[in-house]
Every structure is written in C-alpha cells, then in structure tokens.
mmCIF file of C-alpha atoms in Angstrom:
data_model
loop_
_atom_site.group_PDB
_atom_site.id
_atom_site.type_symbol
_atom_site.label_atom_id
_atom_site.label_comp_id
_atom_site.label_asym_id
_atom_site.label_seq_id
_atom_site.Cartn_x
_atom_site.Cartn_y
_atom_site.Cartn_z
ATOM 1 C CA MET A 1 16.885 16.357 34.805
ATOM 2 C CA LYS A 2 15.028 13.390 35.913
ATOM 3 C CA LYS A 3 11.869 14.438 33.730
ATOM 4 C CA GLY A 4 13.969 15.066 30.827
ATOM 5 C CA LEU A 5 16.061 11.891 31.271
ATOM 6 C CA ILE A 6 12.475 9.796 31.049
ATOM 7 C CA TYR A 7 11.457 11.482 28.070
ATOM 8 C CA SER A 8 14.692 10.483 26.495
ATOM 9 C CA ILE A 9 14.182 6.696 27.352
ATOM 10 C CA LEU A 10 10.849 6.942 25.974
ATOM 11 C CA GLY A 11 11.686 8.486 22.810
ATOM 12 C CA LEU A 12 14.489 5.791 22.121
ATOM 13 C CA GLY A 13 12.197 3.260 23.377
ATOM 14 C CA VAL A 14 9.759 3.947 20.602
ATOM 15 C CA PHE A 15 12.615 4.326 17.836
ATOM 16 C CA PHE A 16 14.310 1.022 19.053
ATOM 17 C CA ALA A 17 10.915 -0.928 19.281
ATOM 18 C CA ALA A 18 9.886 0.298 15.781
ATOM 19 C CA ALA A 19 13.164 -0.483 14.301
ATOM 20 C CA PHE A 20 12.781 -4.070 15.415
ATOM 21 C CA SER A 21 9.365 -4.410 14.515
ATOM 22 C CA LEU A 22 10.428 -3.402 11.177
ATOM 23 C CA SER A 23 12.910 -6.281 11.038
ATOM 24 C CA ILE A 24 10.592 -9.177 12.299
ATOM 25 C CA GLY A 25 8.168 -11.278 9.836
ATOM 26 C CA ALA A 26 8.087 -13.837 7.292
ATOM 27 C CA MET A 27 11.267 -12.279 5.984
ATOM 28 C CA LYS A 28 13.507 -11.234 8.744
ATOM 29 C CA ILE A 29 15.426 -8.363 8.175
ATOM 30 C CA PRO A 30 18.616 -7.519 10.267
ATOM 31 C CA VAL A 31 18.125 -4.633 12.402
ATOM 32 C CA GLN A 32 21.240 -3.057 11.148
ATOM 33 C CA ASP A 33 19.763 -3.141 7.402
ATOM 34 C CA VAL A 34 16.467 -1.666 8.754
ATOM 35 C CA LEU A 35 18.748 1.315 10.093
ATOM 36 C CA LEU A 36 20.590 1.372 6.931
ATOM 37 C CA ILE A 37 17.654 1.941 5.028
ATOM 38 C CA LEU A 38 15.868 4.422 6.984
ATOM 39 C CA ALA A 39 19.055 6.548 6.806
ATOM 40 C CA LYS A 40 19.250 6.129 3.030
ATOM 41 C CA LYS A 41 15.790 7.592 2.750
ATOM 42 C CA ALA A 42 16.623 10.270 4.983
ATOM 43 C CA GLY A 43 19.844 11.187 2.629
ATOM 44 C CA LEU A 44 22.389 9.440 4.370
ATOM 45 C CA PHE A 45 25.096 6.934 3.374
ATOM 46 C CA HIS A 46 24.574 7.145 -0.587
ATOM 47 C CA ASN A 47 27.356 4.901 -0.839
ATOM 48 C CA ARG A 48 26.226 1.822 0.902
ATOM 49 C CA PRO A 49 24.354 -0.419 -0.896
ATOM 50 C CA VAL A 50 20.835 -2.265 0.446
ATOM 51 C CA ASP A 51 19.054 -5.241 -0.483
ATOM 52 C CA GLU A 52 16.500 -4.381 -2.936
ATOM 53 C CA GLN A 53 14.135 -6.734 -1.612
ATOM 54 C CA TYR A 54 14.240 -5.661 1.792
ATOM 55 C CA ASP A 55 13.595 -2.453 0.582
ATOM 56 C CA THR A 56 10.802 -3.187 -0.885
ATOM 57 C CA VAL A 57 9.294 -5.175 1.979
ATOM 58 C CA LEU A 58 10.030 -2.733 4.431
ATOM 59 C CA MET A 59 8.893 0.215 2.606
ATOM 60 C CA ILE A 60 5.525 -1.104 1.266
ATOM 61 C CA VAL A 61 4.612 -3.755 4.069
ATOM 62 C CA ARG A 62 6.226 -3.103 7.179
ATOM 63 C CA MET A 63 6.687 0.789 7.486
ATOM 64 C CA PRO A 64 2.860 1.581 7.255
ATOM 65 C CA ARG A 65 2.134 -0.951 9.600
ATOM 66 C CA VAL A 66 4.596 0.489 11.892
ATOM 67 C CA ILE A 67 3.834 4.204 11.433
ATOM 68 C CA MET A 68 -0.002 3.198 11.974
ATOM 69 C CA GLY A 69 0.619 1.249 15.207
ATOM 70 C CA LEU A 70 2.906 4.346 16.378
ATOM 71 C CA LEU A 71 0.042 6.604 15.738
ATOM 72 C CA ILE A 72 -3.029 4.537 17.137
ATOM 73 C CA GLY A 73 -0.931 3.763 20.448
ATOM 74 C CA ALA A 74 -0.013 7.944 20.984
ATOM 75 C CA ALA A 75 -3.517 8.556 20.188
ATOM 76 C CA LEU A 76 -4.958 6.063 22.532
ATOM 77 C CA GLY A 77 -2.502 7.214 25.376
ATOM 78 C CA ILE A 78 -3.125 10.650 25.164
ATOM 79 C CA SER A 79 -6.891 10.337 24.786
ATOM 80 C CA GLY A 80 -6.833 8.309 28.090
ATOM 81 C CA ALA A 81 -4.859 10.549 30.024
ATOM 82 C CA ALA A 82 -7.155 13.562 28.635
ATOM 83 C CA ILE A 83 -10.526 11.797 29.451
ATOM 84 C CA GLN A 84 -9.140 11.043 32.849
ATOM 85 C CA GLY A 85 -8.071 14.251 33.680
ATOM 86 C CA ILE A 86 -11.694 15.952 32.709
ATOM 87 C CA PHE A 87 -13.152 13.104 35.023
ATOM 88 C CA ARG A 88 -10.733 13.224 37.749
ATOM 89 C CA ASN A 89 -10.672 9.326 37.818
ATOM 90 C CA PRO A 90 -8.228 7.024 36.919
ATOM 91 C CA LEU A 91 -10.864 4.696 35.534
ATOM 92 C CA ALA A 92 -12.408 7.029 33.189
ATOM 93 C CA GLU A 93 -10.991 5.254 29.783
ATOM 94 C CA PRO A 94 -12.400 6.199 26.511
ATOM 95 C CA GLY A 95 -13.393 2.174 25.855
ATOM 96 C CA LEU A 96 -15.143 2.237 29.665
ATOM 97 C CA ILE A 97 -17.490 5.419 28.932
ATOM 98 C CA GLY A 98 -18.809 4.012 25.440
ATOM 99 C CA ILE A 99 -16.451 5.975 23.087
ATOM 100 C CA SER A 100 -14.986 3.038 21.501
ATOM 101 C CA SER A 101 -17.848 0.926 21.150
ATOM 102 C CA GLY A 102 -19.955 3.642 19.275
ATOM 103 C CA ALA A 103 -16.929 4.406 16.997
ATOM 104 C CA SER A 104 -16.987 0.503 16.380
ATOM 105 C CA LEU A 105 -20.811 0.432 16.150
ATOM 106 C CA PHE A 106 -20.767 3.196 13.054
ATOM 107 C CA ALA A 107 -17.463 1.432 11.958
ATOM 108 C CA VAL A 108 -19.357 -2.133 11.544
ATOM 109 C CA LEU A 109 -22.169 -0.242 9.737
ATOM 110 C CA ILE A 110 -20.106 1.189 6.950
ATOM 111 C CA ILE A 111 -18.178 -1.816 6.616
ATOM 112 C CA ALA A 112 -21.441 -3.918 6.257
ATOM 113 C CA SER A 113 -22.828 -1.005 3.799
ATOM 114 C CA GLU A 114 -19.625 -1.192 2.070
ATOM 115 C CA VAL A 115 -21.083 -1.697 -1.748
ATOM 116 C CA SER A 116 -23.830 1.094 -1.319
ATOM 117 C CA LEU A 117 -21.636 3.734 0.323
ATOM 118 C CA MET A 118 -18.636 3.469 -1.422
ATOM 119 C CA ALA A 119 -19.449 2.693 -4.813
ATOM 120 C CA GLY A 120 -17.879 5.036 -7.333
ATOM 121 C CA LEU A 121 -15.357 6.400 -4.692
ATOM 122 C CA SER A 122 -11.470 6.107 -4.614
ATOM 123 C CA ASN A 123 -9.721 3.930 -1.617
ATOM 124 C CA LEU A 124 -8.800 7.131 0.033
ATOM 125 C CA LEU A 125 -11.752 8.466 0.173
ATOM 126 C CA GLY A 126 -13.529 5.542 1.395
ATOM 127 C CA TYR A 127 -11.184 5.285 4.168
ATOM 128 C CA TYR A 128 -11.818 8.663 4.954
ATOM 129 C CA LEU A 129 -15.235 7.834 5.179
ATOM 130 C CA LEU A 130 -14.666 5.174 7.919
ATOM 131 C CA ALA A 131 -12.667 7.247 10.090
ATOM 132 C CA PHE A 132 -15.116 9.951 9.871
ATOM 133 C CA GLY A 133 -18.020 7.679 10.508
ATOM 134 C CA SER A 134 -16.265 6.091 13.611
ATOM 135 C CA PHE A 135 -15.637 9.869 15.115
ATOM 136 C CA ILE A 136 -19.411 10.927 14.129
ATOM 137 C CA GLY A 137 -20.124 7.215 16.467
ATOM 138 C CA ALA A 138 -17.485 8.024 19.193
ATOM 139 C CA GLY A 139 -18.621 11.614 19.575
ATOM 140 C CA ILE A 140 -22.409 10.378 19.828
ATOM 141 C CA ALA A 141 -21.623 7.860 22.281
ATOM 142 C CA ALA A 142 -19.223 10.457 24.450
ATOM 143 C CA PHE A 143 -22.303 13.072 24.195
ATOM 144 C CA VAL A 144 -24.997 11.038 25.616
ATOM 145 C CA VAL A 145 -22.699 9.162 28.273
ATOM 146 C CA TYR A 146 -22.114 12.966 29.360
ATOM 147 C CA GLN A 147 -25.330 14.264 29.166
ATOM 148 C CA ILE A 148 -26.305 11.150 31.641
ATOM 149 C CA ALA A 149 -23.790 11.810 34.126
ATOM 150 C CA ARG A 150 -24.167 15.510 34.573
ATOM 151 C CA SER A 151 -25.588 16.209 37.861
ATOM 152 C CA ASP A 152 -25.785 20.357 38.864
ATOM 153 C CA GLY A 153 -24.082 21.303 35.523
ATOM 154 C CA LYS A 154 -20.600 18.776 36.435
ATOM 155 C CA PRO A 155 -20.262 14.984 35.711
ATOM 156 C CA ASN A 156 -20.967 12.059 38.513
ATOM 157 C CA VAL A 157 -18.079 9.847 37.950
ATOM 158 C CA ALA A 158 -19.988 6.675 39.331
ATOM 159 C CA THR A 159 -23.220 7.683 36.949
ATOM 160 C CA MET A 160 -20.954 8.138 33.981
ATOM 161 C CA LEU A 161 -19.180 4.556 34.201
ATOM 162 C CA LEU A 162 -22.972 3.013 34.726
ATOM 163 C CA ALA A 163 -23.973 5.153 31.438
ATOM 164 C CA GLY A 164 -20.584 3.653 29.679
ATOM 165 C CA ILE A 165 -21.783 0.206 30.607
ATOM 166 C CA ALA A 166 -25.137 1.046 29.026
ATOM 167 C CA ILE A 167 -24.316 2.381 26.135
ATOM 168 C CA ASN A 168 -21.398 -0.609 25.630
ATOM 169 C CA ALA A 169 -24.264 -2.891 26.073
ATOM 170 C CA LEU A 170 -26.703 -1.265 23.567
ATOM 171 C CA ALA A 171 -23.819 -0.697 20.834
ATOM 172 C CA GLY A 172 -22.739 -4.259 21.230
ATOM 173 C CA ALA A 173 -26.178 -5.483 20.599
ATOM 174 C CA LEU A 174 -26.580 -3.249 17.496
ATOM 175 C CA THR A 175 -23.207 -4.552 16.608
ATOM 176 C CA GLY A 176 -24.198 -7.775 16.676
ATOM 177 C CA LEU A 177 -27.511 -7.443 14.744
ATOM 178 C CA VAL A 178 -25.626 -5.932 12.440
ATOM 179 C CA THR A 179 -22.977 -8.494 12.172
ATOM 180 C CA TYR A 180 -26.026 -11.092 12.037
ATOM 181 C CA MET A 181 -27.435 -9.643 9.115
ATOM 182 C CA ALA A 182 -24.348 -9.096 7.139
ATOM 183 C CA ASN A 183 -22.936 -11.630 4.412
ATOM 184 C CA ASP A 184 -20.003 -14.068 4.508
ATOM 185 C CA GLN A 185 -17.557 -11.611 3.021
ATOM 186 C CA GLN A 186 -18.461 -9.223 5.572
ATOM 187 C CA LEU A 187 -18.997 -10.956 8.408
ATOM 188 C CA ARG A 188 -15.289 -12.433 7.972
ATOM 189 C CA ASN A 189 -14.228 -8.660 7.676
ATOM 190 C CA ILE A 190 -16.442 -7.566 10.486
ATOM 191 C CA THR A 191 -15.002 -10.397 12.876
ATOM 192 C CA PHE A 192 -11.416 -9.838 11.982
ATOM 193 C CA TRP A 193 -11.545 -6.051 12.374
ATOM 194 C CA LEU A 194 -13.434 -6.242 15.945
ATOM 195 C CA LEU A 195 -10.636 -8.172 17.533
ATOM 196 C CA GLY A 196 -8.166 -5.773 16.640
ATOM 197 C CA SER A 197 -5.278 -5.844 13.970
ATOM 198 C CA LEU A 198 -2.415 -3.787 12.177
ATOM 199 C CA GLY A 199 -2.378 -5.934 9.628
ATOM 200 C CA GLY A 200 -4.329 -4.313 6.793
ATOM 201 C CA ALA A 201 -2.011 -1.167 7.113
ATOM 202 C CA THR A 202 -1.365 0.366 4.108
ATOM 203 C CA TRP A 203 -0.043 3.845 2.894
ATOM 204 C CA GLN A 204 -3.560 5.088 2.083
ATOM 205 C CA ILE A 205 -4.696 4.098 5.239
ATOM 206 C CA VAL A 206 -1.546 5.816 7.067
ATOM 207 C CA LEU A 207 -2.499 9.021 4.999
ATOM 208 C CA SER A 208 -6.114 9.068 6.108
ATOM 209 C CA LEU A 209 -5.481 8.614 9.456
ATOM 210 C CA LEU A 210 -3.189 11.388 9.868
ATOM 211 C CA PRO A 211 -5.223 14.446 10.168
ATOM 212 C CA PHE A 212 -7.519 12.720 12.597
ATOM 213 C CA ILE A 213 -4.456 11.543 14.841
ATOM 214 C CA LEU A 214 -2.051 14.589 14.675
ATOM 215 C CA ILE A 215 -4.519 17.234 15.590
ATOM 216 C CA PRO A 216 -5.437 15.744 18.832
ATOM 217 C CA LEU A 217 -1.725 15.226 19.348
ATOM 218 C CA ALA A 218 -0.880 18.803 18.663
ATOM 219 C CA PHE A 219 -3.572 20.496 20.666
ATOM 220 C CA LEU A 220 -4.233 17.959 23.662
ATOM 221 C CA PRO A 221 -0.870 18.778 25.555
ATOM 222 C CA MET A 222 -1.688 22.302 25.410
ATOM 223 C CA MET A 223 -4.423 21.596 27.605
ATOM 224 C CA GLY A 224 -2.043 19.946 30.644
ATOM 225 C CA LYS A 225 -2.585 23.192 32.777
ATOM 226 C CA THR A 226 -6.124 23.701 32.529
ATOM 227 C CA LEU A 227 -6.604 20.068 33.378
ATOM 228 C CA ASN A 228 -4.488 20.253 36.691
ATOM 229 C CA ALA A 229 -6.861 23.168 37.744
ATOM 230 C CA PHE A 230 -9.578 20.575 36.871
ATOM 231 C CA ALA A 231 -8.022 18.339 39.845
ATOM 232 C CA LEU A 232 -9.040 20.957 42.549
ATOM 233 C CA GLY A 233 -12.959 20.267 41.136
ATOM 234 C CA GLU A 234 -14.786 22.200 38.615
ATOM 235 C CA ASN A 235 -15.973 25.085 40.706
ATOM 236 C CA GLN A 236 -12.570 25.558 41.930
ATOM 237 C CA ALA A 237 -11.339 25.783 38.013
ATOM 238 C CA GLN A 238 -14.289 28.043 37.252
ATOM 239 C CA GLN A 239 -13.145 30.792 39.781
ATOM 240 C CA LEU A 240 -9.530 30.645 38.602
ATOM 241 C CA GLY A 241 -11.274 31.989 35.386
ATOM 242 C CA LEU A 242 -11.007 29.064 33.210
ATOM 243 C CA PRO A 243 -13.924 28.651 30.829
ATOM 244 C CA VAL A 244 -14.730 24.845 32.391
ATOM 245 C CA GLY A 245 -17.614 24.189 29.425
ATOM 246 C CA ARG A 246 -15.538 24.712 26.675
ATOM 247 C CA VAL A 247 -12.225 22.942 27.592
ATOM 248 C CA LYS A 248 -14.721 19.960 28.486
ATOM 249 C CA ARG A 249 -16.228 20.218 25.104
ATOM 250 C CA TRP A 250 -12.783 20.587 23.246
ATOM 251 C CA VAL A 251 -11.120 17.404 25.107
ATOM 252 C CA VAL A 252 -13.994 15.347 24.604
ATOM 253 C CA ILE A 253 -14.110 16.409 20.837
ATOM 254 C CA LEU A 254 -10.509 15.863 20.423
ATOM 255 C CA ALA A 255 -10.060 12.616 22.436
ATOM 256 C CA THR A 256 -13.262 11.237 20.377
ATOM 257 C CA MET A 257 -11.579 11.985 16.906
ATOM 258 C CA ALA A 258 -8.488 10.214 18.022
ATOM 259 C CA VAL A 259 -10.223 7.373 19.206
ATOM 260 C CA GLY A 260 -12.623 7.292 16.694
ATOM 261 C CA ALA A 261 -10.229 7.127 13.725
ATOM 262 C CA SER A 262 -7.900 4.646 15.578
ATOM 263 C CA VAL A 263 -11.264 2.132 15.633
ATOM 264 C CA ALA A 264 -12.021 2.861 12.168
ATOM 265 C CA VAL A 265 -8.717 1.475 10.733
ATOM 266 C CA SER A 266 -7.634 -0.965 13.492
ATOM 267 C CA GLY A 267 -10.762 -2.151 15.324
ATOM 268 C CA ILE A 268 -10.854 -2.410 19.209
ATOM 269 C CA ILE A 269 -7.840 -2.094 20.973
ATOM 270 C CA SER A 270 -8.596 -2.277 24.557
ATOM 271 C CA PHE A 271 -7.032 -0.956 27.721
ATOM 272 C CA VAL A 272 -4.199 1.017 26.138
ATOM 273 C CA GLY A 273 -5.854 4.170 27.196
ATOM 274 C CA LEU A 274 -6.352 2.884 30.407
ATOM 275 C CA LEU A 275 -3.106 1.304 31.270
ATOM 276 C CA VAL A 276 -0.720 4.090 29.916
ATOM 277 C CA PRO A 277 -1.583 7.067 31.838
ATOM 278 C CA HIS A 278 -1.611 5.112 35.128
ATOM 279 C CA MET A 279 1.952 3.893 34.233
ATOM 280 C CA VAL A 280 2.978 7.519 33.429
ATOM 281 C CA ARG A 281 1.739 9.146 36.643
ATOM 282 C CA LEU A 282 4.407 6.710 38.240
ATOM 283 C CA PHE A 283 7.209 8.331 37.324
ATOM 284 C CA PHE A 284 5.998 11.861 36.440
ATOM 285 C CA GLY A 285 3.394 12.419 39.173
ATOM 286 C CA VAL A 286 -0.017 13.925 38.329
ATOM 287 C CA ASP A 287 1.215 17.194 36.084
ATOM 288 C CA ASN A 288 -0.868 16.694 33.449
ATOM 289 C CA ARG A 289 1.722 18.998 31.364
ATOM 290 C CA ARG A 290 4.134 16.028 31.115
ATOM 291 C CA VAL A 291 1.475 13.250 31.695
ATOM 292 C CA LEU A 292 -0.133 13.840 28.249
ATOM 293 C CA PRO A 293 2.835 13.990 25.827
ATOM 294 C CA ALA A 294 4.278 11.069 27.904
ATOM 295 C CA SER A 295 1.160 9.282 27.317
ATOM 296 C CA ALA A 296 1.519 9.873 23.785
ATOM 297 C CA LEU A 297 4.850 8.530 23.928
ATOM 298 C CA LEU A 298 4.263 5.370 25.960
ATOM 299 C CA GLY A 299 1.078 4.524 24.029
ATOM 300 C CA ALA A 300 2.884 3.957 21.025
ATOM 301 C CA LEU A 301 5.980 2.440 22.414
ATOM 302 C CA ILE A 302 3.103 -0.226 24.293
ATOM 303 C CA LEU A 303 1.010 -0.674 21.145
ATOM 304 C CA THR A 304 4.316 -1.255 18.923
ATOM 305 C CA LEU A 305 5.142 -3.880 21.624
ATOM 306 C CA ALA A 306 1.965 -5.723 21.464
ATOM 307 C CA ASP A 307 1.953 -5.554 17.886
ATOM 308 C CA MET A 308 5.302 -7.754 17.835
ATOM 309 C CA ILE A 309 4.148 -10.061 20.525
ATOM 310 C CA SER A 310 0.949 -10.694 18.494
ATOM 311 C CA ARG A 311 3.116 -11.594 15.181
ATOM 312 C CA LYS A 312 5.792 -13.736 17.000
ATOM 313 C CA LEU A 313 3.907 -15.602 19.987
ATOM 314 C CA VAL A 314 2.196 -18.285 17.555
ATOM 315 C CA ALA A 315 4.163 -17.040 14.344
ATOM 316 C CA PRO A 316 3.068 -17.696 11.403
ATOM 317 C CA VAL A 317 -0.149 -17.329 12.490
ATOM 318 C CA GLU A 318 -0.927 -13.554 13.711
ATOM 319 C CA LEU A 319 -3.069 -13.049 17.080
ATOM 320 C CA PRO A 320 -5.383 -9.941 17.238
ATOM 321 C CA ILE A 321 -3.674 -7.394 18.733
ATOM 322 C CA GLY A 322 -7.156 -6.423 20.769
ATOM 323 C CA VAL A 323 -6.261 -9.909 22.859
ATOM 324 C CA ILE A 324 -2.797 -8.795 23.425
ATOM 325 C CA THR A 325 -3.713 -5.740 24.940
ATOM 326 C CA ALA A 326 -6.672 -6.908 26.574
ATOM 327 C CA LEU A 327 -4.611 -9.680 28.332
ATOM 328 C CA LEU A 328 -1.807 -7.246 29.511
ATOM 329 C CA GLY A 329 -4.384 -4.670 30.366
ATOM 330 C CA THR A 330 -7.262 -6.885 32.641
ATOM 331 C CA PRO A 331 -4.844 -7.282 35.255
ATOM 332 C CA VAL A 332 -3.739 -3.652 35.452
ATOM 333 C CA PHE A 333 -7.371 -2.565 35.598
ATOM 334 C CA LEU A 334 -8.211 -5.298 38.519
ATOM 335 C CA TYR A 335 -5.007 -3.582 40.313
ATOM 336 C CA ILE A 336 -6.445 -0.235 39.778
ATOM 337 C CA LEU A 337 -9.842 -0.801 41.001
ATOM 338 C CA ILE A 338 -9.080 -2.969 44.164
ATOM 339 C CA LYS A 339 -6.142 -0.282 45.137
ATOM 340 C CA ASP A 340 -8.430 2.730 44.588
ATOM 341 C CA LYS A 341 -11.479 1.485 45.085
ATOM 342 C CA LYS A 342 -12.552 3.573 48.351
ATOM 343 C CA LYS A 343 -11.504 6.528 46.525
ATOM 344 C CA ILE A 344 -13.609 5.529 43.146
ATOM 345 C CA THR A 345 -16.741 5.211 44.997
ATOM 346 C CA ARG A 346 -16.642 8.596 46.680
#
C-alpha cells in the first residue's frame, strides 16, 4: 500500500506540475482554465466556453514544451537508474560516463553542418536526423567507455569513471573546435543549445522525439528483475542463468537512445540521471522493479519544476534549464560522493 501511495503521489505531482507549468508565462492562464481546456480536448464539458486566445497559446506554444519536458525528464531519470543498475554504483550517471558529451558532440556537428546536411529535407526529417546523430554519438561514447572499463570480462567502476572523464574531455575539446569554426548564427545556436533549454519545443520536435523515448520507457522497466540479480555480481547473475552480456548491451542501447534523443532536442541537462534514482531509492529501496518506473515519474516531475523555475526566476528573461539542474544536482552529487566514498572506491 505504501508503494502504491508513493506512485499515486508521484503521478499527481506530475499532473499538477504540468498544469501549473502550462499556466505560467508572458500570458498568465489561470489553472482552472488550463484544466477546462484540457478537459474539452478530451471530449468533456462541451458546453463550457473557453478563451480562444488561451486555447491557442496553450496548445501551440506551451503544450509542446511541457510534453517535451515530461518526456526528457522521464528518459533521463530511467536511463540514470538503469545505468546505475548495470554498473552497480550510484555515481554511474549518463553524463559522468561520457554518454551526454558524445551525444552533444554529434549534435553540434549536425548543427554546424546544418545547411549541407539538411538542404532539401523537411523539418521533421531534419529533427529525426539530429536525434539519430545524437544517438550515434551517445552509443559510440558508451561503447568506448565500456570497452576501456572491462577487466576480466566485467567493467571496473573506477576505470569506468576515469574513462568517462577522458571521453568528456575529448568530446568537450572537439565540441569547442567545432564551435570555434562555426559562423555567427551557428555559434548562437550552439551556445544556447549547450546550456540546455526547452524553449524551442514544437509539435514537430515532440513527434520526432517520441519513438526514441517511448521505446526505452516501455522496455527498461521490464529489466528491473534482471538488474536486481546484477546487484549480487555478474558472476552470480550468470550462475542464475541470466544472459548477462545481452542484458548489458540492451540496457546501454536503450539508455543511450533515450539520452541521445534528449540531448538532441534540449541540449545538456545535467544531474537529472544522477539525482533522481538516488532520491527514489530513499523511498522505494533498491528493488529496480520499482526504482525504474518511479525514476521516470520523478524525473518528469523534477524537470518540469526546473523548467518552471527557469522561466520565473528572472522573468521575463529565461534561464537555461541546464543551469538550474546543475545548481540543484551538484550539492546532491557531492553529498553522495562524501557519504559513499568508501563503498565507491572499493
């Protein structure tokens, strides 16, 4: 009952956070009007009049942004939990092991080559190209880090983190080189994108993001029981008859798909994949069958709240959402590092 109650609280939190996020902006829309418009779209309250201007702003401007934030938050949260489950370490977050930087490098390359790569293509195909390129970059980074960290057939956590630092540095240097060679318009696009933002959300971007996010959200929770066996060690999991190598490959593929697509459309949003699973374990324990879906819900909630803060803190100017999540996540990261440093360094 307690677990069901927490799921209900998280679900309601996501719903009301999304409703409040839809209501704030240059034109304030009362929350009751937001709920009425959503109800009418669902086929309810046909006889209740709504403000046409509210309806237009809500459905064209704000709804894509909120949905994109929910999808990206869920993707980053569940990917962080899955990566931590595979490596059996609370610090194994996608950004720390190079996945985000690899995705960002390929996305920046596509942005800087925008004219030659996307000429003659539709906008929707262009968005898919950016998401696919980021997925390729994230996958390459994850593969390189994993191969470097392997020792006697299994990854060494300390080596993995060091390899992640090296890949981050290399990808950062190459990203800087591409940025240096970009023209003024490309430089503005790259700089704004690297700080992380949901401000460019449109329905086309949301539709291009959906398959890359929904597939990991559907399949990663199914691996919760297997990830529980990983906590005993890979050798023990193999003795139980689990296909250890195949599970690791699929977790990495699904996580990099989600992270790569998220980075492609929003830029770098730090620490969500690290912060969310750790917070979930405080309430759900370490059972990955519960941690994975709960991390998706809490990730969606936290990113929605962070987006609200980014829009309201210094309104009418909008702060990059990556700055907000980094400010919130860094103290938590340091707390985990100090609290668990003996266990991490074993």
